[in-house]
Amino acid sequence: MLINLTELFNSPGKKQEISFPLSTEPIHYGGEEYRIEGQPEAVVTLTNLDSRKVLVQGQVSIELKTVCDRCLKAVTVPIRLDFTHEVSAPDTSGKEKMDEDDQEDETFMEGYELHLSELINNELLLQIPVKVLCREECQGLCPVCGQDLNEGECGCDRFVPDPRWSALQGLFGSEVSDAE
Ligand SMILES: [Zn+2]
Ligand SMILES: [Zn+2]
């Protein structure tokens, strides 16, 4: 979504509110897929700060559907975006080209147009939790048979031997593993 800010830059004190439905394309992040539930609406207020700066404030409530990191059950993660971002009018002083290379921050501006959806997407990525668990004490799946350990013990031997211990085990051969 591109929004032309020319009028806002030129209108001191002007405030403009826009609301629009957010894109519901699934988000791929950190090897996981996140689906957006329902049809969230973004509410964004644009405020003229001066002839070169516009303040972008936005609120969006999103429910992301993904899976538990440990047991792979479906999990809904509620995310509330509440961001403030300052955008600048393009530099027309002529030194624009020089600055372009060492520009590290994403400006989301293309000339006088603001890439609003990209800005919101970026805010959303910052809020996505690195690890999603269905609950803090989720037991996960058995690495041997794949049983959901939240539903009960499967009886597999999931003992991961200490490296020093396995050296000993090598020495004694099958005697150790036969011991009940
Ligand atoms: Zn889980
Ligand atoms: Zn098992």
PDB file of C-alpha atoms in Angstrom, residues 55-180:
ATOM      1  CA  LEU A  55       4.938  10.877  12.159  1.00  0.00           C
ATOM      2  CA  VAL A  56       3.361   7.502  11.432  1.00  0.00           C
ATOM      3  CA  GLN A  57       1.486   5.951  14.359  1.00  0.00           C
ATOM      4  CA  GLY A  58      -0.354   2.716  13.999  1.00  0.00           C
ATOM      5  CA  GLN A  59      -2.291   0.082  15.888  1.00  0.00           C
ATOM      6  CA  VAL A  60      -3.176  -3.375  14.690  1.00  0.00           C
ATOM      7  CA  SER A  61      -4.346  -6.433  16.590  1.00  0.00           C
ATOM      8  CA  ILE A  62      -3.370  -9.651  14.917  1.00  0.00           C
ATOM      9  CA  GLU A  63      -3.823 -13.306  15.714  1.00  0.00           C
ATOM     10  CA  LEU A  64      -1.080 -15.456  14.253  1.00  0.00           C
ATOM     11  CA  LYS A  65      -1.558 -19.163  13.807  1.00  0.00           C
ATOM     12  CA  THR A  66       1.517 -21.318  14.007  1.00  0.00           C
ATOM     13  CA  VAL A  67       2.620 -24.535  15.705  1.00  0.00           C
ATOM     14  CA  CYS A  68       4.206 -25.260  19.072  1.00  0.00           C
ATOM     15  CA  ASP A  69       7.982 -25.541  18.777  1.00  0.00           C
ATOM     16  CA  ARG A  70       8.022 -28.700  20.888  1.00  0.00           C
ATOM     17  CA  CYS A  71       4.836 -30.678  20.215  1.00  0.00           C
ATOM     18  CA  LEU A  72       3.703 -29.186  16.852  1.00  0.00           C
ATOM     19  CA  LYS A  73       0.149 -28.514  18.108  1.00  0.00           C
ATOM     20  CA  ALA A  74      -1.599 -25.507  16.562  1.00  0.00           C
ATOM     21  CA  VAL A  75      -1.066 -22.354  18.604  1.00  0.00           C
ATOM     22  CA  THR A  76      -2.633 -18.926  18.214  1.00  0.00           C
ATOM     23  CA  VAL A  77      -0.356 -16.054  19.133  1.00  0.00           C
ATOM     24  CA  PRO A  78      -2.091 -12.728  19.737  1.00  0.00           C
ATOM     25  CA  ILE A  79       0.013  -9.758  18.719  1.00  0.00           C
ATOM     26  CA  ARG A  80      -0.791  -6.154  19.379  1.00  0.00           C
ATOM     27  CA  LEU A  81       1.167  -3.722  17.251  1.00  0.00           C
ATOM     28  CA  ASP A  82       1.461  -0.191  18.526  1.00  0.00           C
ATOM     29  CA  PHE A  83       4.185   1.636  16.717  1.00  0.00           C
ATOM     30  CA  THR A  84       5.514   5.102  16.039  1.00  0.00           C
ATOM     31  CA  HIS A  85       7.777   5.757  13.101  1.00  0.00           C
ATOM     32  CA  GLU A  86       9.121   9.002  11.688  1.00  0.00           C
ATOM     33  CA  VAL A  87       9.489   9.309   7.938  1.00  0.00           C
ATOM     34  CA  SER A  88      11.251  12.050   6.023  1.00  0.00           C
ATOM     35  CA  ALA A  89      10.651  13.779   2.757  1.00  0.00           C
ATOM     36  CA  PRO A  90      13.237  12.981   0.093  1.00  0.00           C
ATOM     37  CA  ASP A  91      16.441  15.000   0.301  1.00  0.00           C
ATOM     38  CA  THR A  92      16.403  17.422  -2.581  1.00  0.00           C
ATOM     39  CA  SER A  93      19.647  19.193  -1.636  1.00  0.00           C
ATOM     40  CA  GLY A  94      21.580  17.171  -4.201  1.00  0.00           C
ATOM     41  CA  LYS A  95      23.692  15.080  -1.823  1.00  0.00           C
ATOM     42  CA  GLU A  96      21.133  12.312  -1.814  1.00  0.00           C
ATOM     43  CA  LYS A  97      23.301   9.987  -3.880  1.00  0.00           C
ATOM     44  CA  MET A  98      26.166  10.173  -1.395  1.00  0.00           C
ATOM     45  CA  ASP A  99      23.965   9.277   1.547  1.00  0.00           C
ATOM     46  CA  GLU A 100      22.316   6.367  -0.129  1.00  0.00           C
ATOM     47  CA  ASP A 101      25.140   3.897   0.425  1.00  0.00           C
ATOM     48  CA  ASP A 102      25.518   4.255   4.169  1.00  0.00           C
ATOM     49  CA  GLN A 103      21.817   4.367   4.828  1.00  0.00           C
ATOM     50  CA  GLU A 104      21.201   1.500   7.206  1.00  0.00           C
ATOM     51  CA  ASP A 105      17.680   2.138   8.409  1.00  0.00           C
ATOM     52  CA  GLU A 106      14.844   1.247   6.172  1.00  0.00           C
ATOM     53  CA  THR A 107      12.947   4.403   5.456  1.00  0.00           C
ATOM     54  CA  PHE A 108       9.915   2.878   3.716  1.00  0.00           C
ATOM     55  CA  MET A 109       9.849   5.998   1.578  1.00  0.00           C
ATOM     56  CA  GLU A 110      10.039   6.141  -2.170  1.00  0.00           C
ATOM     57  CA  GLY A 111      10.147   9.764  -3.110  1.00  0.00           C
ATOM     58  CA  TYR A 112       7.118  11.267  -1.408  1.00  0.00           C
ATOM     59  CA  GLU A 113       5.331   7.959  -1.173  1.00  0.00           C
ATOM     60  CA  LEU A 114       5.184   5.815   1.920  1.00  0.00           C
ATOM     61  CA  HIS A 115       5.186   2.020   1.706  1.00  0.00           C
ATOM     62  CA  LEU A 116       2.762   1.611   4.582  1.00  0.00           C
ATOM     63  CA  SER A 117       2.196  -2.138   4.338  1.00  0.00           C
ATOM     64  CA  GLU A 118       5.949  -2.773   4.323  1.00  0.00           C
ATOM     65  CA  LEU A 119       6.367  -0.614   7.391  1.00  0.00           C
ATOM     66  CA  ILE A 120       3.633  -2.557   9.213  1.00  0.00           C
ATOM     67  CA  ASN A 121       5.054  -5.884   8.064  1.00  0.00           C
ATOM     68  CA  ASN A 122       8.422  -4.890   9.429  1.00  0.00           C
ATOM     69  CA  GLU A 123       6.866  -3.971  12.783  1.00  0.00           C
ATOM     70  CA  LEU A 124       5.099  -7.312  12.808  1.00  0.00           C
ATOM     71  CA  LEU A 125       8.325  -9.261  12.223  1.00  0.00           C
ATOM     72  CA  LEU A 126       9.879  -7.492  15.200  1.00  0.00           C
ATOM     73  CA  GLN A 127       7.033  -8.741  17.400  1.00  0.00           C
ATOM     74  CA  ILE A 128       6.990 -12.380  16.361  1.00  0.00           C
ATOM     75  CA  PRO A 129       8.276 -14.449  19.267  1.00  0.00           C
ATOM     76  CA  VAL A 130      11.400 -16.480  18.497  1.00  0.00           C
ATOM     77  CA  LYS A 131      10.049 -19.525  20.266  1.00  0.00           C
ATOM     78  CA  VAL A 132       6.357 -20.368  20.333  1.00  0.00           C
ATOM     79  CA  LEU A 133       5.193 -22.927  22.864  1.00  0.00           C
ATOM     80  CA  CYS A 134       1.624 -24.125  23.456  1.00  0.00           C
ATOM     81  CA  ARG A 135       2.432 -23.740  27.138  1.00  0.00           C
ATOM     82  CA  GLU A 136       5.571 -23.081  29.135  1.00  0.00           C
ATOM     83  CA  GLU A 137       5.833 -26.645  30.470  1.00  0.00           C
ATOM     84  CA  CYS A 138       5.072 -28.399  27.165  1.00  0.00           C
ATOM     85  CA  GLN A 139       6.805 -31.801  27.214  1.00  0.00           C
ATOM     86  CA  GLY A 140       7.178 -31.987  23.443  1.00  0.00           C
ATOM     87  CA  LEU A 141       7.354 -35.111  21.343  1.00  0.00           C
ATOM     88  CA  CYS A 142       9.377 -38.217  22.075  1.00  0.00           C
ATOM     89  CA  PRO A 143      12.441 -38.053  19.789  1.00  0.00           C
ATOM     90  CA  VAL A 144      12.363 -41.843  19.481  1.00  0.00           C
ATOM     91  CA  CYS A 145       8.730 -42.701  18.654  1.00  0.00           C
ATOM     92  CA  GLY A 146       7.146 -39.257  18.162  1.00  0.00           C
ATOM     93  CA  GLN A 147       4.497 -39.640  20.864  1.00  0.00           C
ATOM     94  CA  ASP A 148       3.120 -36.427  22.355  1.00  0.00           C
ATOM     95  CA  LEU A 149       4.597 -36.632  25.848  1.00  0.00           C
ATOM     96  CA  ASN A 150       1.901 -34.235  27.154  1.00  0.00           C
ATOM     97  CA  GLU A 151      -0.542 -37.090  26.650  1.00  0.00           C
ATOM     98  CA  GLY A 152       1.507 -39.689  28.443  1.00  0.00           C
ATOM     99  CA  GLU A 153       4.806 -41.462  28.721  1.00  0.00           C
ATOM    100  CA  CYS A 154       5.644 -43.830  25.856  1.00  0.00           C
ATOM    101  CA  GLY A 155       8.345 -45.765  27.691  1.00  0.00           C
ATOM    102  CA  CYS A 156      11.119 -45.144  25.174  1.00  0.00           C
ATOM    103  CA  ASP A 157      14.691 -44.894  26.394  1.00  0.00           C
ATOM    104  CA  ARG A 158      15.469 -41.243  25.734  1.00  0.00           C
ATOM    105  CA  PHE A 159      18.569 -41.233  27.920  1.00  0.00           C
ATOM    106  CA  VAL A 160      21.271 -39.192  26.236  1.00  0.00           C
ATOM    107  CA  PRO A 161      24.563 -40.464  27.619  1.00  0.00           C
ATOM    108  CA  ASP A 162      27.247 -38.166  28.870  1.00  0.00           C
ATOM    109  CA  PRO A 163      30.147 -38.300  26.348  1.00  0.00           C
ATOM    110  CA  ARG A 164      32.499 -39.540  29.073  1.00  0.00           C
ATOM    111  CA  TRP A 165      29.979 -42.238  29.954  1.00  0.00           C
ATOM    112  CA  SER A 166      29.748 -43.467  26.340  1.00  0.00           C
ATOM    113  CA  ALA A 167      33.522 -43.888  26.275  1.00  0.00           C
ATOM    114  CA  LEU A 168      33.151 -46.201  29.267  1.00  0.00           C
ATOM    115  CA  GLN A 169      30.237 -47.932  27.600  1.00  0.00           C
ATOM    116  CA  GLY A 170      32.537 -48.656  24.658  1.00  0.00           C
ATOM    117  CA  LEU A 171      35.002 -50.305  27.002  1.00  0.00           C
ATOM    118  CA  PHE A 172      32.441 -52.571  28.597  1.00  0.00           C
ATOM    119  CA  GLY A 173      30.532 -53.271  25.426  1.00  0.00           C
ATOM    120  CA  SER A 174      27.095 -54.809  25.681  1.00  0.00           C
ATOM    121  CA  GLU A 175      27.352 -55.522  29.415  1.00  0.00           C
ATOM    122  CA  VAL A 176      26.319 -51.972  30.239  1.00  0.00           C
ATOM    123  CA  SER A 177      23.354 -51.722  27.890  1.00  0.00           C
ATOM    124  CA  ASP A 178      22.042 -55.113  28.991  1.00  0.00           C
ATOM    125  CA  ALA A 179      21.949 -54.051  32.619  1.00  0.00           C
ATOM    126  CA  GLU A 180      18.317 -53.544  33.733  1.00  0.00           C
TER     127      GLU A 180
END
